[in-house]
Amino acid sequence: MGSIEPKRPFEKVIIVGAGPAGLLLALLLSQHDIPSLVLESWDRLDERLRATQYGVPATKIFRRAGILDDIREQSIASFPSICWRRVSDHERLTGIDLSVVKDHPDRMTILPLNQIIQIMYKHCLEKANGLVEVKFNHKVVGTGQDDRSAWVDVEVGAEGEAKEKKRFTADYVIGCDGATSTVRKSLFGREWPGQTFDFRLMVQNVWYDGFEKHGWDGGNYMVDPDFWGLIAKRGKGGLWRVTYGDGAIGLSDEEYLERRNNAFKKLLPGHPDPGEYQITQTDQFRIHNRCVEKMRVGRIILAADAAHVCNPFGGYGCMTAVLDVGALADCLIGLYEGKADESILDLYADIRREKFLKYVDARSMKNMNRIMHTDPNTVLETDKFLQLLKDLEGNEEATRAFLLVSSVTRSPSCPRQKQDPLD
Ligand SMILES: Cc1cc2nc3c(=O)[nH]c(=O)nc-3n(C[C@H](O)[C@H](O)[C@H](O)COP(=O)(O)OP(=O)(O)OC[C@H]3O[C@@H](n4cnc5c(N)ncnc54)[C@H](O)[C@@H]3O)c2cc1C
């Protein structure tokens, strides 16, 4: 006689958005036989220049999802170091030697986000036992729910084509649709608490042999009230990512681009002219630090950038996205397997929101203020975090402990650490 399948508390979830949060959540759920439908508004996966580094806690969840080996294969081995430099003379103020954890299995993950998303998508297609369905050109325009189900209203069709309207229903709808989330707006309207910054963030992939010639490597935070940013080696083969903030307000995209040569001359080693480097891709962003009041309303749940966003300095956004969906997957799996009741979803929502506000929001602001709102000539004396790094210089054991437990790569949800060196 065949065994009878237990009746499950729910059957299926709809995930809105095939970004890192949506695809990773689908993968983690599939490992416990929970089917999901992922709806993506674009006709393709996102290719913009965004995240490149993800701290130790994210590395552990990538491993759990079965994608870490593929990521490491495409990645540079590790950053040799991260340092802070004064822009006026490019003097290295202090830094941290990452080579001390270069062989540690949990070390920071480094790979441009577009490549990580491709790996996640491939695993959804090939390793999820048919439990993940991803539909492109499916733009969610509204949500609804009753006692027994939740649904999304969708416009189906490629850009510029006539759209077909459809409704998809499931037990839960998870909004992983990023900072401009329609799911969030359907719950709370357009306003959400927090701030949007005046500057324009300019992000570009750059080939320039001057980095190597001048002995630059790894990540370089550039400290200056006018020309601040992060310059870091990316991927294999000498490609670099140059990110800086332009404080001019209200210019067009073209006008911001026209100002770029001047910024590059100040920021890059050797102060090069345009003909000396090659820019292969550019994206511009408005940056925000914001968080919703609630991450769950009944059967509709928010995760990652749809629920909270932060500036990119310190590499917290995607890492937090990964931690959100790792936690949400655990809660949904517990519910599905009868080990928890629905109140566990409130715990997810409350705890992840609290972690964002207490750690991620606060630290990302400190990281950004350190490079844009301090005096580069005195920051080493006034900034506690840089002093801490200065004290770690040359102490391999303490550096390793710092990097694996308590540094900028530390889990914002790590309960073990009582004393926070960044506070
Ligand atoms: C310049 C820059 C650098 C960054 N660097 C780092 C870093 O180094 N480390 C780090 O951890 N984080 C970094 N971040 C942050 C990181 O990129 C984000 O936190 C992360 O992408 C959030 O993932 P997500 O899945 O929540 O949202 P997204 O990546 O925005 O994905 C959302 C998906 O939903 C889709 N979607 C949107 N609306 C709809 C709709 N109505 N219907 C259907 N689909 C929809 C979108 O097309 C998209 O595919 C950086 C961000 C920027 C801008």
JSON list of C-alpha atoms and ligand atoms in Angstrom, two decimals, residues 16-22 39-42 46 48-54 113 138-140 176-180 182 201 203 285 287 303-306 312 315-319 321, ligand 1:
[
{"chain": "A", "resi": 16, "resn": "VAL", "atom": "CA", "xyz": [7.21, 38.78, -7.50]},
{"chain": "A", "resi": 17, "resn": "GLY", "atom": "CA", "xyz": [10.62, 39.64, -9.02]},
{"chain": "A", "resi": 18, "resn": "ALA", "atom": "CA", "xyz": [13.39, 37.47, -10.44]},
{"chain": "A", "resi": 19, "resn": "GLY", "atom": "CA", "xyz": [16.19, 39.40, -8.74]},
{"chain": "A", "resi": 20, "resn": "PRO", "atom": "CA", "xyz": [18.58, 37.82, -6.27]},
{"chain": "A", "resi": 21, "resn": "ALA", "atom": "CA", "xyz": [15.97, 37.72, -3.47]},
{"chain": "A", "resi": 22, "resn": "GLY", "atom": "CA", "xyz": [13.22, 36.16, -5.58]},
{"chain": "A", "resi": 39, "resn": "LEU", "atom": "CA", "xyz": [6.92, 36.65, -12.01]},
{"chain": "A", "resi": 40, "resn": "GLU", "atom": "CA", "xyz": [9.38, 39.08, -13.60]},
{"chain": "A", "resi": 41, "resn": "SER", "atom": "CA", "xyz": [8.35, 42.28, -15.37]},
{"chain": "A", "resi": 42, "resn": "TRP", "atom": "CA", "xyz": [11.36, 42.47, -17.68]},
{"chain": "A", "resi": 46, "resn": "ASP", "atom": "CA", "xyz": [18.85, 42.40, -14.57]},
{"chain": "A", "resi": 48, "resn": "ARG", "atom": "CA", "xyz": [22.88, 46.67, -14.30]},
{"chain": "A", "resi": 49, "resn": "LEU", "atom": "CA", "xyz": [26.09, 47.43, -12.40]},
{"chain": "A", "resi": 50, "resn": "ARG", "atom": "CA", "xyz": [25.08, 46.93, -8.81]},
{"chain": "A", "resi": 51, "resn": "ALA", "atom": "CA", "xyz": [26.29, 44.57, -6.07]},
{"chain": "A", "resi": 52, "resn": "THR", "atom": "CA", "xyz": [29.66, 42.88, -6.27]},
{"chain": "A", "resi": 53, "resn": "GLN", "atom": "CA", "xyz": [30.52, 41.80, -2.71]},
{"chain": "A", "resi": 54, "resn": "TYR", "atom": "CA", "xyz": [28.52, 39.92, -0.10]},
{"chain": "A", "resi": 113, "resn": "LEU", "atom": "CA", "xyz": [25.32, 40.59, -9.23]},
{"chain": "A", "resi": 138, "resn": "HIS", "atom": "CA", "xyz": [4.86, 39.40, -16.37]},
{"chain": "A", "resi": 139, "resn": "LYS", "atom": "CA", "xyz": [4.50, 42.76, -14.69]},
{"chain": "A", "resi": 140, "resn": "VAL", "atom": "CA", "xyz": [2.58, 42.73, -11.43]},
{"chain": "A", "resi": 176, "resn": "CYS", "atom": "CA", "xyz": [10.79, 40.55, -3.95]},
{"chain": "A", "resi": 177, "resn": "ASP", "atom": "CA", "xyz": [10.31, 43.24, -6.58]},
{"chain": "A", "resi": 178, "resn": "GLY", "atom": "CA", "xyz": [13.04, 45.62, -5.46]},
{"chain": "A", "resi": 179, "resn": "ALA", "atom": "CA", "xyz": [13.19, 49.23, -4.37]},
{"chain": "A", "resi": 180, "resn": "THR", "atom": "CA", "xyz": [10.31, 50.40, -6.59]},
{"chain": "A", "resi": 182, "resn": "THR", "atom": "CA", "xyz": [4.59, 47.41, -6.74]},
{"chain": "A", "resi": 201, "resn": "LEU", "atom": "CA", "xyz": [25.63, 57.72, -7.93]},
{"chain": "A", "resi": 203, "resn": "VAL", "atom": "CA", "xyz": [28.87, 53.46, -11.51]},
{"chain": "A", "resi": 285, "resn": "PHE", "atom": "CA", "xyz": [21.35, 55.55, -9.54]},
{"chain": "A", "resi": 287, "resn": "ILE", "atom": "CA", "xyz": [20.16, 56.24, -3.57]},
{"chain": "A", "resi": 303, "resn": "ALA", "atom": "CA", "xyz": [11.49, 40.81, 1.51]},
{"chain": "A", "resi": 304, "resn": "ALA", "atom": "CA", "xyz": [14.78, 42.48, 0.62]},
{"chain": "A", "resi": 305, "resn": "ASP", "atom": "CA", "xyz": [14.82, 45.81, -1.28]},
{"chain": "A", "resi": 306, "resn": "ALA", "atom": "CA", "xyz": [11.03, 45.75, -1.58]},
{"chain": "A", "resi": 312, "resn": "PRO", "atom": "CA", "xyz": [25.64, 50.60, -1.19]},
{"chain": "A", "resi": 315, "resn": "GLY", "atom": "CA", "xyz": [27.87, 46.13, 0.66]},
{"chain": "A", "resi": 316, "resn": "TYR", "atom": "CA", "xyz": [24.82, 45.57, 2.83]},
{"chain": "A", "resi": 317, "resn": "GLY", "atom": "CA", "xyz": [21.84, 45.66, 0.44]},
{"chain": "A", "resi": 318, "resn": "CYS", "atom": "CA", "xyz": [22.09, 42.32, -1.27]},
{"chain": "A", "resi": 319, "resn": "MET", "atom": "CA", "xyz": [23.63, 40.65, 1.75]},
{"chain": "A", "resi": 321, "resn": "ALA", "atom": "CA", "xyz": [18.34, 40.55, 0.88]},
{"chain": "B", "resi": 1, "resn": "LIG", "atom": "C1", "xyz": [25.58, 50.77, -7.30]},
{"chain": "B", "resi": 1, "resn": "LIG", "atom": "C2", "xyz": [25.12, 49.71, -6.34]},
{"chain": "B", "resi": 1, "resn": "LIG", "atom": "C3", "xyz": [26.06, 48.87, -5.75]},
{"chain": "B", "resi": 1, "resn": "LIG", "atom": "C4", "xyz": [25.66, 47.89, -4.85]},
{"chain": "B", "resi": 1, "resn": "LIG", "atom": "N1", "xyz": [26.61, 47.09, -4.28]},
{"chain": "B", "resi": 1, "resn": "LIG", "atom": "C5", "xyz": [26.24, 46.16, -3.38]},
{"chain": "B", "resi": 1, "resn": "LIG", "atom": "C6", "xyz": [27.21, 45.26, -2.85]},
{"chain": "B", "resi": 1, "resn": "LIG", "atom": "O1", "xyz": [28.40, 45.30, -3.19]},
{"chain": "B", "resi": 1, "resn": "LIG", "atom": "N2", "xyz": [26.79, 44.33, -1.95]},
{"chain": "B", "resi": 1, "resn": "LIG", "atom": "C7", "xyz": [25.46, 44.22, -1.58]},
{"chain": "B", "resi": 1, "resn": "LIG", "atom": "O2", "xyz": [25.15, 43.34, -0.75]},
{"chain": "B", "resi": 1, "resn": "LIG", "atom": "N3", "xyz": [24.52, 45.03, -2.12]},
{"chain": "B", "resi": 1, "resn": "LIG", "atom": "C8", "xyz": [24.86, 45.99, -3.00]},
{"chain": "B", "resi": 1, "resn": "LIG", "atom": "N4", "xyz": [23.91, 46.76, -3.61]},
{"chain": "B", "resi": 1, "resn": "LIG", "atom": "C9", "xyz": [22.47, 46.53, -3.31]},
{"chain": "B", "resi": 1, "resn": "LIG", "atom": "C10", "xyz": [21.88, 45.34, -4.11]},
{"chain": "B", "resi": 1, "resn": "LIG", "atom": "O3", "xyz": [22.12, 45.46, -5.49]},
{"chain": "B", "resi": 1, "resn": "LIG", "atom": "C11", "xyz": [20.39, 45.22, -3.82]},
{"chain": "B", "resi": 1, "resn": "LIG", "atom": "O4", "xyz": [20.18, 45.26, -2.43]},
{"chain": "B", "resi": 1, "resn": "LIG", "atom": "C12", "xyz": [19.83, 43.91, -4.38]},
{"chain": "B", "resi": 1, "resn": "LIG", "atom": "O5", "xyz": [19.90, 43.89, -5.78]},
{"chain": "B", "resi": 1, "resn": "LIG", "atom": "C13", "xyz": [18.37, 43.72, -3.93]},
{"chain": "B", "resi": 1, "resn": "LIG", "atom": "O6", "xyz": [17.85, 42.54, -4.49]},
{"chain": "B", "resi": 1, "resn": "LIG", "atom": "P1", "xyz": [16.28, 42.36, -4.68]},
{"chain": "B", "resi": 1, "resn": "LIG", "atom": "O7", "xyz": [16.11, 41.00, -5.28]},
{"chain": "B", "resi": 1, "resn": "LIG", "atom": "O8", "xyz": [15.57, 42.71, -3.44]},
{"chain": "B", "resi": 1, "resn": "LIG", "atom": "O9", "xyz": [15.84, 43.48, -5.73]},
{"chain": "B", "resi": 1, "resn": "LIG", "atom": "P2", "xyz": [16.28, 43.69, -7.23]},
{"chain": "B", "resi": 1, "resn": "LIG", "atom": "O10", "xyz": [17.67, 43.23, -7.45]},
{"chain": "B", "resi": 1, "resn": "LIG", "atom": "O11", "xyz": [15.97, 45.12, -7.56]},
{"chain": "B", "resi": 1, "resn": "LIG", "atom": "O12", "xyz": [15.32, 42.74, -8.07]},
{"chain": "B", "resi": 1, "resn": "LIG", "atom": "C14", "xyz": [13.95, 43.01, -8.19]},
{"chain": "B", "resi": 1, "resn": "LIG", "atom": "C15", "xyz": [13.39, 42.33, -9.43]},
{"chain": "B", "resi": 1, "resn": "LIG", "atom": "O13", "xyz": [11.99, 42.54, -9.44]},
{"chain": "B", "resi": 1, "resn": "LIG", "atom": "C16", "xyz": [11.59, 42.91, -10.76]},
{"chain": "B", "resi": 1, "resn": "LIG", "atom": "N5", "xyz": [10.34, 43.70, -10.64]},
{"chain": "B", "resi": 1, "resn": "LIG", "atom": "C17", "xyz": [10.24, 44.99, -10.23]},
{"chain": "B", "resi": 1, "resn": "LIG", "atom": "N6", "xyz": [8.93, 45.37, -10.27]},
{"chain": "B", "resi": 1, "resn": "LIG", "atom": "C18", "xyz": [8.23, 44.30, -10.72]},
{"chain": "B", "resi": 1, "resn": "LIG", "atom": "C19", "xyz": [6.84, 44.09, -10.96]},
{"chain": "B", "resi": 1, "resn": "LIG", "atom": "N7", "xyz": [5.92, 45.07, -10.77]},
{"chain": "B", "resi": 1, "resn": "LIG", "atom": "N8", "xyz": [6.44, 42.86, -11.41]},
{"chain": "B", "resi": 1, "resn": "LIG", "atom": "C20", "xyz": [7.36, 41.87, -11.62]},
{"chain": "B", "resi": 1, "resn": "LIG", "atom": "N9", "xyz": [8.69, 42.04, -11.42]},
{"chain": "B", "resi": 1, "resn": "LIG", "atom": "C21", "xyz": [9.10, 43.24, -10.95]},
{"chain": "B", "resi": 1, "resn": "LIG", "atom": "C22", "xyz": [12.77, 43.72, -11.27]},
{"chain": "B", "resi": 1, "resn": "LIG", "atom": "O14", "xyz": [12.76, 43.79, -12.69]},
{"chain": "B", "resi": 1, "resn": "LIG", "atom": "C23", "xyz": [13.95, 42.92, -10.73]},
{"chain": "B", "resi": 1, "resn": "LIG", "atom": "O15", "xyz": [14.33, 41.88, -11.59]},
{"chain": "B", "resi": 1, "resn": "LIG", "atom": "C24", "xyz": [24.27, 47.75, -4.53]},
{"chain": "B", "resi": 1, "resn": "LIG", "atom": "C25", "xyz": [23.33, 48.58, -5.13]},
{"chain": "B", "resi": 1, "resn": "LIG", "atom": "C26", "xyz": [23.74, 49.55, -6.04]},
{"chain": "B", "resi": 1, "resn": "LIG", "atom": "C27", "xyz": [22.70, 50.43, -6.68]}
]
